[in-house]
CSV table of C-alpha atoms in Angstrom, one decimal:
chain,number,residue,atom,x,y,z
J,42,UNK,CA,136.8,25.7,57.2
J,43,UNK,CA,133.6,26.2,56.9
J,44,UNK,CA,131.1,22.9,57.7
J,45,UNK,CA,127.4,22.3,56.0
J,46,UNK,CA,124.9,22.7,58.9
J,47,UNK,CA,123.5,19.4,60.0
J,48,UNK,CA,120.1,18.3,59.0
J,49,UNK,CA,118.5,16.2,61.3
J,50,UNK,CA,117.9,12.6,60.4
J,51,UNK,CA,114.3,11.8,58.6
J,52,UNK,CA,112.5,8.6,60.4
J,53,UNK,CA,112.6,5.7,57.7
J,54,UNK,CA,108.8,5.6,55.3
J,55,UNK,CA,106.7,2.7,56.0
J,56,UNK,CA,106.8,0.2,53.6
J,57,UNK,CA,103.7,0.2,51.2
J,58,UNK,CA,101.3,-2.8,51.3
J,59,UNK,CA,100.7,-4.5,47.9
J,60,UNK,CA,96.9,-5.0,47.2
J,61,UNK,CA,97.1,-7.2,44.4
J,62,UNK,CA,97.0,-10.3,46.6
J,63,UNK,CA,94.3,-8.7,48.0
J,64,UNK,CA,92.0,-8.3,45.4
J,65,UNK,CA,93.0,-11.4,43.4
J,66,UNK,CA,91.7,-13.8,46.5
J,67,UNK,CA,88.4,-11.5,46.0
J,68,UNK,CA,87.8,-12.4,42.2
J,69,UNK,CA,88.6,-16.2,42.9
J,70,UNK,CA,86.2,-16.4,45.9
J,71,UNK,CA,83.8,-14.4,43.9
J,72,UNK,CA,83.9,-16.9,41.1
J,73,UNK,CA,84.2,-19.9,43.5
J,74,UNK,CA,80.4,-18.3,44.9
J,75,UNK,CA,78.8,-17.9,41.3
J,76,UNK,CA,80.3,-21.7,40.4
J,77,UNK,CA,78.8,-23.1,43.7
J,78,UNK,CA,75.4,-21.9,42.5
J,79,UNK,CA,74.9,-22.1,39.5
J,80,UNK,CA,72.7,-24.6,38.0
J,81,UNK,CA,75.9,-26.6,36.4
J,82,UNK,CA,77.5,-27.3,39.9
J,83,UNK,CA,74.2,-28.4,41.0
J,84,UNK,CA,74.0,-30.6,38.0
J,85,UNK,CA,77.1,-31.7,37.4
J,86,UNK,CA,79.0,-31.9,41.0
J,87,UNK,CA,76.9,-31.5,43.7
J,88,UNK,CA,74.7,-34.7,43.0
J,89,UNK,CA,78.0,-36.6,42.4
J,90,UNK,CA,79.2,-35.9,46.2
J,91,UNK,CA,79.1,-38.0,48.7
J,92,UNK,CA,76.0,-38.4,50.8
J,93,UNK,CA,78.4,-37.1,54.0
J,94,UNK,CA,79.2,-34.6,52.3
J,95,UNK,CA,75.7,-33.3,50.4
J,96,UNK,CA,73.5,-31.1,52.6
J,97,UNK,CA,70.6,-32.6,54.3
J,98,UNK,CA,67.0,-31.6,52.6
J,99,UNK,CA,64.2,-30.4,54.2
J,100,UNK,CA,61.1,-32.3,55.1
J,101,UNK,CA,59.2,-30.5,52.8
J,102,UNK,CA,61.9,-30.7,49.9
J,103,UNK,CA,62.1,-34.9,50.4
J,104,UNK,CA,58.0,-34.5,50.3
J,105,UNK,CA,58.1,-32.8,47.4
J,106,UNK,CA,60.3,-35.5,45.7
J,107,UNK,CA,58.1,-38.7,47.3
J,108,UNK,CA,55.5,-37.0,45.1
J,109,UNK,CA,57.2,-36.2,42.0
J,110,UNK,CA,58.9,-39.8,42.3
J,111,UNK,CA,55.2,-41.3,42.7
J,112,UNK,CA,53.6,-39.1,39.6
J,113,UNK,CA,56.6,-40.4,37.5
J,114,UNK,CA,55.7,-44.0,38.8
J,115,UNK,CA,51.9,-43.8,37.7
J,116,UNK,CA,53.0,-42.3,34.6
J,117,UNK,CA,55.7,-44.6,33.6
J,118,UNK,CA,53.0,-47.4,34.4
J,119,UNK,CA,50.1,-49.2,31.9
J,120,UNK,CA,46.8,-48.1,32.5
J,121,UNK,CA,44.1,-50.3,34.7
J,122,UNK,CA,41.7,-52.6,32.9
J,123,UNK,CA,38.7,-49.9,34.0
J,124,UNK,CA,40.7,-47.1,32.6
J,125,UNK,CA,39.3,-48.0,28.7
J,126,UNK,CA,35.2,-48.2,30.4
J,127,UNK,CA,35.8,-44.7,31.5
J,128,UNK,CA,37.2,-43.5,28.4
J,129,UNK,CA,34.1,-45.4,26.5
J,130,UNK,CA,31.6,-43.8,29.0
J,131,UNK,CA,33.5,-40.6,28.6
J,132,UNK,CA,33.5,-40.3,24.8
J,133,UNK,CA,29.4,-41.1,25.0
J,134,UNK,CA,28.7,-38.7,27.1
J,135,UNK,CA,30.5,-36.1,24.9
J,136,UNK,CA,29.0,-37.4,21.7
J,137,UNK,CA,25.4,-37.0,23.9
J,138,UNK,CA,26.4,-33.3,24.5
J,139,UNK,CA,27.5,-32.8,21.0
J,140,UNK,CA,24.0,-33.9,19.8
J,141,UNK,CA,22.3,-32.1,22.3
J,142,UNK,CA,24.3,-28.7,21.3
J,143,UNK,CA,23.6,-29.6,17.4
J,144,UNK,CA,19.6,-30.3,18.1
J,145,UNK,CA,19.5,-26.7,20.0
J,146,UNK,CA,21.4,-25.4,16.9
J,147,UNK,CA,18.7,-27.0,14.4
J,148,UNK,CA,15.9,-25.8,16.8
J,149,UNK,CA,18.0,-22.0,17.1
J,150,UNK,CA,18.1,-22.0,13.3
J,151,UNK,CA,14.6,-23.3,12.5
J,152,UNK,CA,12.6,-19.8,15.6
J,153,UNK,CA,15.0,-17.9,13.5
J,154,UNK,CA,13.1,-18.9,9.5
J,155,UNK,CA,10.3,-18.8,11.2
J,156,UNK,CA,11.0,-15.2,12.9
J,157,UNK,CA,12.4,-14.2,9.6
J,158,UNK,CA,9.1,-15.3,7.8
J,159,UNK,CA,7.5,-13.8,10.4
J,160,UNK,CA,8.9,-10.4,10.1
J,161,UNK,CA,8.3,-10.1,6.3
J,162,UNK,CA,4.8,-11.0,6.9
J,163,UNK,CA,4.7,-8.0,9.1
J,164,UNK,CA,6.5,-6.2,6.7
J,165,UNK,CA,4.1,-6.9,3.8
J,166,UNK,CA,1.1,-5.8,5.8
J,167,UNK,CA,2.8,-2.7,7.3
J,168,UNK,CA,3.4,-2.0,3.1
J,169,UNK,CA,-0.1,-3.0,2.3
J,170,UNK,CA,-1.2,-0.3,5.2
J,171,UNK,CA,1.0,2.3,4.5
J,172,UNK,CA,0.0,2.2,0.4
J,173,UNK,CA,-3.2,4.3,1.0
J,174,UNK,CA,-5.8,1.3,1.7
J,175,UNK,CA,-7.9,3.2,3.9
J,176,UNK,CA,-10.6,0.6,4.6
J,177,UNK,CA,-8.2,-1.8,5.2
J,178,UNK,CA,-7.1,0.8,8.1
J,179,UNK,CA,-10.7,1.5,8.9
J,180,UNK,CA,-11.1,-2.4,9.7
J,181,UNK,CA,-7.9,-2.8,11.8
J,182,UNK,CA,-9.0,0.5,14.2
J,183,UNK,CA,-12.3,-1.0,14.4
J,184,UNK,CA,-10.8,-4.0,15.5
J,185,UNK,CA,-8.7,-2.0,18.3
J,186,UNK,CA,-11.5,0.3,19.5
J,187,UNK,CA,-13.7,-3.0,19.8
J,188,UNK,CA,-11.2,-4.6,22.2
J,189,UNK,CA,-10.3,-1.3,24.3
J,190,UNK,CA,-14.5,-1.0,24.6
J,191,UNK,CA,-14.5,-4.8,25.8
J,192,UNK,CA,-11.7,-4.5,28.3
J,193,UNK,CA,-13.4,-1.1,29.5
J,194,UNK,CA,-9.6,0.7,28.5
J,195,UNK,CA,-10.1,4.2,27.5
J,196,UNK,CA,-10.0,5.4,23.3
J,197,UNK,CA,-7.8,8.3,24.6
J,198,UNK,CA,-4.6,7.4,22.4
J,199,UNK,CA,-6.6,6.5,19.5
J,200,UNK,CA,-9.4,9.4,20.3
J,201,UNK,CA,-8.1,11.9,17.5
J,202,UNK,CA,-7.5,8.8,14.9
J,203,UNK,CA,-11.1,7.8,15.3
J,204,UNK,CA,-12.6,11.7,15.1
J,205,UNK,CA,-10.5,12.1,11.7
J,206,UNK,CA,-11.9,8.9,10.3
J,207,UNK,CA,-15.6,8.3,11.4
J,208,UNK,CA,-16.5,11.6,12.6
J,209,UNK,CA,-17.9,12.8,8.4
J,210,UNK,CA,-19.3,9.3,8.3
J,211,UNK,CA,-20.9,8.9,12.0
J,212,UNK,CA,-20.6,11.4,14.1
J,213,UNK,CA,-23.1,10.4,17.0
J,214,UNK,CA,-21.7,7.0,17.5
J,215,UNK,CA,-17.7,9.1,17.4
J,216,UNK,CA,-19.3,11.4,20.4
J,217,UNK,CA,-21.5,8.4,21.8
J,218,UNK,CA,-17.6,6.7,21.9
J,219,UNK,CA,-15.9,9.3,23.2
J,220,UNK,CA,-18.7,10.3,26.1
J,221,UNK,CA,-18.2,6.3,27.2
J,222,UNK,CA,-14.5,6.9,26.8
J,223,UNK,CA,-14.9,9.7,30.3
J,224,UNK,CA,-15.7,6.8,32.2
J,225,UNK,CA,-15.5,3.3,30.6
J,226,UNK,CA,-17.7,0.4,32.4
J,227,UNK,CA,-18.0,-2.7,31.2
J,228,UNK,CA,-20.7,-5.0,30.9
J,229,UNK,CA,-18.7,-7.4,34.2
J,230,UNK,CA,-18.6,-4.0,36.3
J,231,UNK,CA,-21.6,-3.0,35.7
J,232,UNK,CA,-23.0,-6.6,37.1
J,233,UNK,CA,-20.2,-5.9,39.9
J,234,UNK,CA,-22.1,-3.1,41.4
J,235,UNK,CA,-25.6,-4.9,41.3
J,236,UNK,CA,-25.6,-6.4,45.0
J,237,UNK,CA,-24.2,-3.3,46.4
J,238,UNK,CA,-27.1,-1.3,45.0
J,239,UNK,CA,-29.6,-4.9,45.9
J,240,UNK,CA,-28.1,-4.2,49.8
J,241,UNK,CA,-28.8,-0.2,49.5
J,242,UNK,CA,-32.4,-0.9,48.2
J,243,UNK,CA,-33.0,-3.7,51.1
J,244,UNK,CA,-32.3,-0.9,53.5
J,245,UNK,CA,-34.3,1.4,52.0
J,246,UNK,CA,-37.3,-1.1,51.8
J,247,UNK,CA,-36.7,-1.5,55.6
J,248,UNK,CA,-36.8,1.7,56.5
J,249,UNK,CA,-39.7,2.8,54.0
J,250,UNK,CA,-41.7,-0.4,55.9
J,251,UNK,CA,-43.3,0.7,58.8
J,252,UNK,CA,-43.7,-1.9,62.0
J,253,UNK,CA,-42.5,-5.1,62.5
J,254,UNK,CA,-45.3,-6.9,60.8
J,255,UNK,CA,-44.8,-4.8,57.5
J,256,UNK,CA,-41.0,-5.6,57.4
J,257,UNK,CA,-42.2,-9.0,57.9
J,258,UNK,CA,-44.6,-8.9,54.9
J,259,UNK,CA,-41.7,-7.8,53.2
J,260,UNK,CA,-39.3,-10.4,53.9
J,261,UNK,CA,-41.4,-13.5,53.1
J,262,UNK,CA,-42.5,-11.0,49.6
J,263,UNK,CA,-38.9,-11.3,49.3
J,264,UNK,CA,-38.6,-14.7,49.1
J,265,UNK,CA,-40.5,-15.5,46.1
J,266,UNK,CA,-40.1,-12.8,43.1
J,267,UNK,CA,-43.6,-12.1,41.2
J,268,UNK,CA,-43.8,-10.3,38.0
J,269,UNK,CA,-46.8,-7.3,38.5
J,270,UNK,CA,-48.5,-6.1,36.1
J,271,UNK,CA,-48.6,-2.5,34.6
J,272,UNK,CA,-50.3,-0.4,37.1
J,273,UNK,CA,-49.6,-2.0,40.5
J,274,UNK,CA,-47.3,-1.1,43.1
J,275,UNK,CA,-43.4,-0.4,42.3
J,276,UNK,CA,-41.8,-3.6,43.1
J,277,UNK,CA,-38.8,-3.5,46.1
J,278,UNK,CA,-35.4,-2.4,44.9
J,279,UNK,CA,-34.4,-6.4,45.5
J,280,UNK,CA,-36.4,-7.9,43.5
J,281,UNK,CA,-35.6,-5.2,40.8
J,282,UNK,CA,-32.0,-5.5,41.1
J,283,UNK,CA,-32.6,-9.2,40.6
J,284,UNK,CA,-34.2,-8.9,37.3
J,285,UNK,CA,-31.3,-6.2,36.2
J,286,UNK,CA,-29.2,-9.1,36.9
J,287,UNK,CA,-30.6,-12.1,35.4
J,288,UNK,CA,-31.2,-9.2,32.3
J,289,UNK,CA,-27.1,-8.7,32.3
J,290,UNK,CA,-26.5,-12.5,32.5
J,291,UNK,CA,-29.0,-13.2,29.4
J,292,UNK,CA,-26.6,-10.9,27.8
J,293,UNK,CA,-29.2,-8.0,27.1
J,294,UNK,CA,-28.4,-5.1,28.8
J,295,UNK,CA,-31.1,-3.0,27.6
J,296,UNK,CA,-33.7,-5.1,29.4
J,297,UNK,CA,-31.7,-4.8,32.3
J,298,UNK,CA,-31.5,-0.9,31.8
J,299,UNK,CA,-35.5,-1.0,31.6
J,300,UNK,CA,-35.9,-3.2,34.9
J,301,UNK,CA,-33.2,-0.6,37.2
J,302,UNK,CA,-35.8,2.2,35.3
J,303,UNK,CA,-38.3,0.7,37.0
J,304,UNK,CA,-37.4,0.3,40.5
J,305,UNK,CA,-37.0,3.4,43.2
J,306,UNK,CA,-34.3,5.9,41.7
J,307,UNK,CA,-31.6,6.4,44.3
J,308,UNK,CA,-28.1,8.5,43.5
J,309,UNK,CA,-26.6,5.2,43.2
J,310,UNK,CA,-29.4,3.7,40.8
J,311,UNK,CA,-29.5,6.6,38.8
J,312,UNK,CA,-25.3,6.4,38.6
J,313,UNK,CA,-25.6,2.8,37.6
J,314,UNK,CA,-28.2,3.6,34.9
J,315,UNK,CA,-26.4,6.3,33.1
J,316,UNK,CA,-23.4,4.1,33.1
J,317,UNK,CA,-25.1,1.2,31.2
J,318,UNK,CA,-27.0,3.9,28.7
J,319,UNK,CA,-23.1,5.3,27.6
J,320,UNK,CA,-22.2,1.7,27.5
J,321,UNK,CA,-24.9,0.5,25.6
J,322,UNK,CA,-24.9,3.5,23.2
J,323,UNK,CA,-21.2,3.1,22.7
J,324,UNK,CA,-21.6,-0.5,21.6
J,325,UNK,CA,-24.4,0.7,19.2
J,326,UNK,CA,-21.9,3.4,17.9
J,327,UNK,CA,-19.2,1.0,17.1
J,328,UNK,CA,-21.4,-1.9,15.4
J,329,UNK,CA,-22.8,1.0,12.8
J,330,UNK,CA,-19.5,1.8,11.9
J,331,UNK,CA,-18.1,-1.3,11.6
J,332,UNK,CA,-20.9,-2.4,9.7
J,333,UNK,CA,-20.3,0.6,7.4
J,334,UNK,CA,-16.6,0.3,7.0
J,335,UNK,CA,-17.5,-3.6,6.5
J,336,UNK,CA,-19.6,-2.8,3.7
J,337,UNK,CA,-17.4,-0.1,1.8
J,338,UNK,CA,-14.7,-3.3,2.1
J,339,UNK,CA,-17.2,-5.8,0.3
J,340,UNK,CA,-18.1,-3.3,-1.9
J,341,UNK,CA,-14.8,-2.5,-3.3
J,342,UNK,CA,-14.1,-6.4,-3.4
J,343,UNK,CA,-16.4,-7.0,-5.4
J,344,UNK,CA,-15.6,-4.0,-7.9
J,345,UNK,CA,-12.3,-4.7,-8.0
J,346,UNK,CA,-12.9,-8.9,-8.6
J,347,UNK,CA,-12.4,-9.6,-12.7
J,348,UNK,CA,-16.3,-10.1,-14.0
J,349,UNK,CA,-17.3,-13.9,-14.4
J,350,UNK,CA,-19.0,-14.4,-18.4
J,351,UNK,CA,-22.0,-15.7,-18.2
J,352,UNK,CA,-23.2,-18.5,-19.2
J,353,UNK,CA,-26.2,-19.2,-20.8
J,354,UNK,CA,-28.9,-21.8,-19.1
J,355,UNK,CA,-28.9,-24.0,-21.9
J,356,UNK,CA,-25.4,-24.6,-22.4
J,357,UNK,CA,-23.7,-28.2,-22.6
J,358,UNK,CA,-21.8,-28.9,-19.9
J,359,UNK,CA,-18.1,-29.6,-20.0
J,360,UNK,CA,-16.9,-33.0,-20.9
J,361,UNK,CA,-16.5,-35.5,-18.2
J,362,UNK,CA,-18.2,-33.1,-15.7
């Protein structure tokens, strides 16, 4: 009879662990974590268990509550006595800076009328300018070129206006104004350079002088000025400097342009003279045409001014008059 072969004996599977229990103590000690803190346990159950049991807080935490404990104190209590001065002083002084701030407002408001007023003004003229009234313009550059000439500023950016205008009308005193224009002096630099030229002309009296008892002539002639006559000796370049001077301070610089004339002519007195001739000329130049432009401006006044009826010598005067 005929047997199956024997098959050798399998070793027993190991049993299969279950996880379940596994992962179900995970979840509760998951939730167990987010209950423990969150702000409800806090709230709720941790402040309700026993100080043995409650964690001990920091030094800084139990600071932090002294304070907020305190704040809640002074907040929950009345107010001093001082507390209603300093309110009182308080409100004052706010009321003082609301006045303040509404008086710079008034004082803001009242520049800017006056700016505004200002501006139209301007704005009128500029109109009146611009609407053809040439003597009107004629007066104003005048009035420009007469300040430059004082100051001793160059006409150069009003050169060309000043040829188109005055040239047909005068046109020595437009090149007398230009030539001064090359090299402006005034009538303050031209009395500047007076005791530089009076030191030159010393020296040159010094050295013209011949021994010692000529320069000493000289000296005490020096020390009393004396008018000569027409004829006599040149006087010393000094004494002529000092007239020129005392000329300029009188305010007539053509006296003082006769008295440097009449002294010795150096470079530096011959400089100083031609100077005070372009200046003098200039200020000649500018007083014809102003007077001219002055006079075309009266003249149309008057034309343009409605005719008064005249009234004859004999005529009754007005009642109550």
């Amino acid at each position: 009879m005929n047997l199956p072969p024997e098959h050798p004996a399998r070793p027993p599977e190991p049993a299969r662990r279950n996880i379940w229990p596994w992962v179900t103590a995970g979840i509760l000690a998951s939730l167990l974590i987010g209950m423990i803190g969150s702000p409800w346990f806090e709230a709720k159950v941790r402040r309700n268990l026993p100080e043995a049991i409650q964690p001990a807080a920091s030094a800084d935490v139990r600071g932090l509550e002294a304070r907020l404990a305190d704040m809640e104190l002074r907040l929950a209590s009345p107010a001093p006595s001082g507390g209603a001065d300093e309110d009182a002083d308080a409100i004052a002084r706010i009321s003082a800076l609301e006045t303040a701030a509404q008086a710079r407002e008034q004082a803001g408001l009242e520049a800017t009328d006056r700016l505004n007023q200002l501006a139209v003004e301007l704005q009128r003229m500029n109109e009146e300018l611009s609407s053809g009234d040439e003597r009107i313009r004629d007066l104003f550059l005048l009035s420009v070129m007469r300040r430059m000439l004082e100051a001793g500023r160059p006409l150069n950016p009003i050169e060309d206006m000043v040829s188109a205008r005055f040239r047909e009308k005068d046109g020595g005193a437009v090149e007398t104004l230009a030539a001064w224009s090359r090299e402006p002096q005034t009538r303050e630099t031209l009395a500047k350079r007076l005791p530089e030229l009076a030191r030159v002309g010393r020296e040159a009296d010094a050295q013209q002088a011949g021994g010692w008892w000529e320069r000493l002539k000289l000296g005490f002639s020096r020390m009393v000025t004396v008018r000569r006559p027409a004829g006599e000796d040149r006087p010393g370049q000094a004494e002529v400097v000092q007239a020129a001077a005392e000329a300029l301070r009188a305010g007539d610089l053509g006296l003082a342009i006769s008295e440097m004339q009449a002294g010795r002519q150096t470079a530096e007195t011959r400089q100083w003279i031609r100077d005070a001739e372009l200046l003098l000329a200039a200020e000649s130049g500018l007083d014809r045409l102003d007077s001219q432009a002055l006079s075309a401006a009266i003249a149309t006044a008057r034309a343009d001014a409605p005719a008064e009826t005249a009234r004859p010598l004999n005529a009754p005067e007005a009642a109550g008059s």
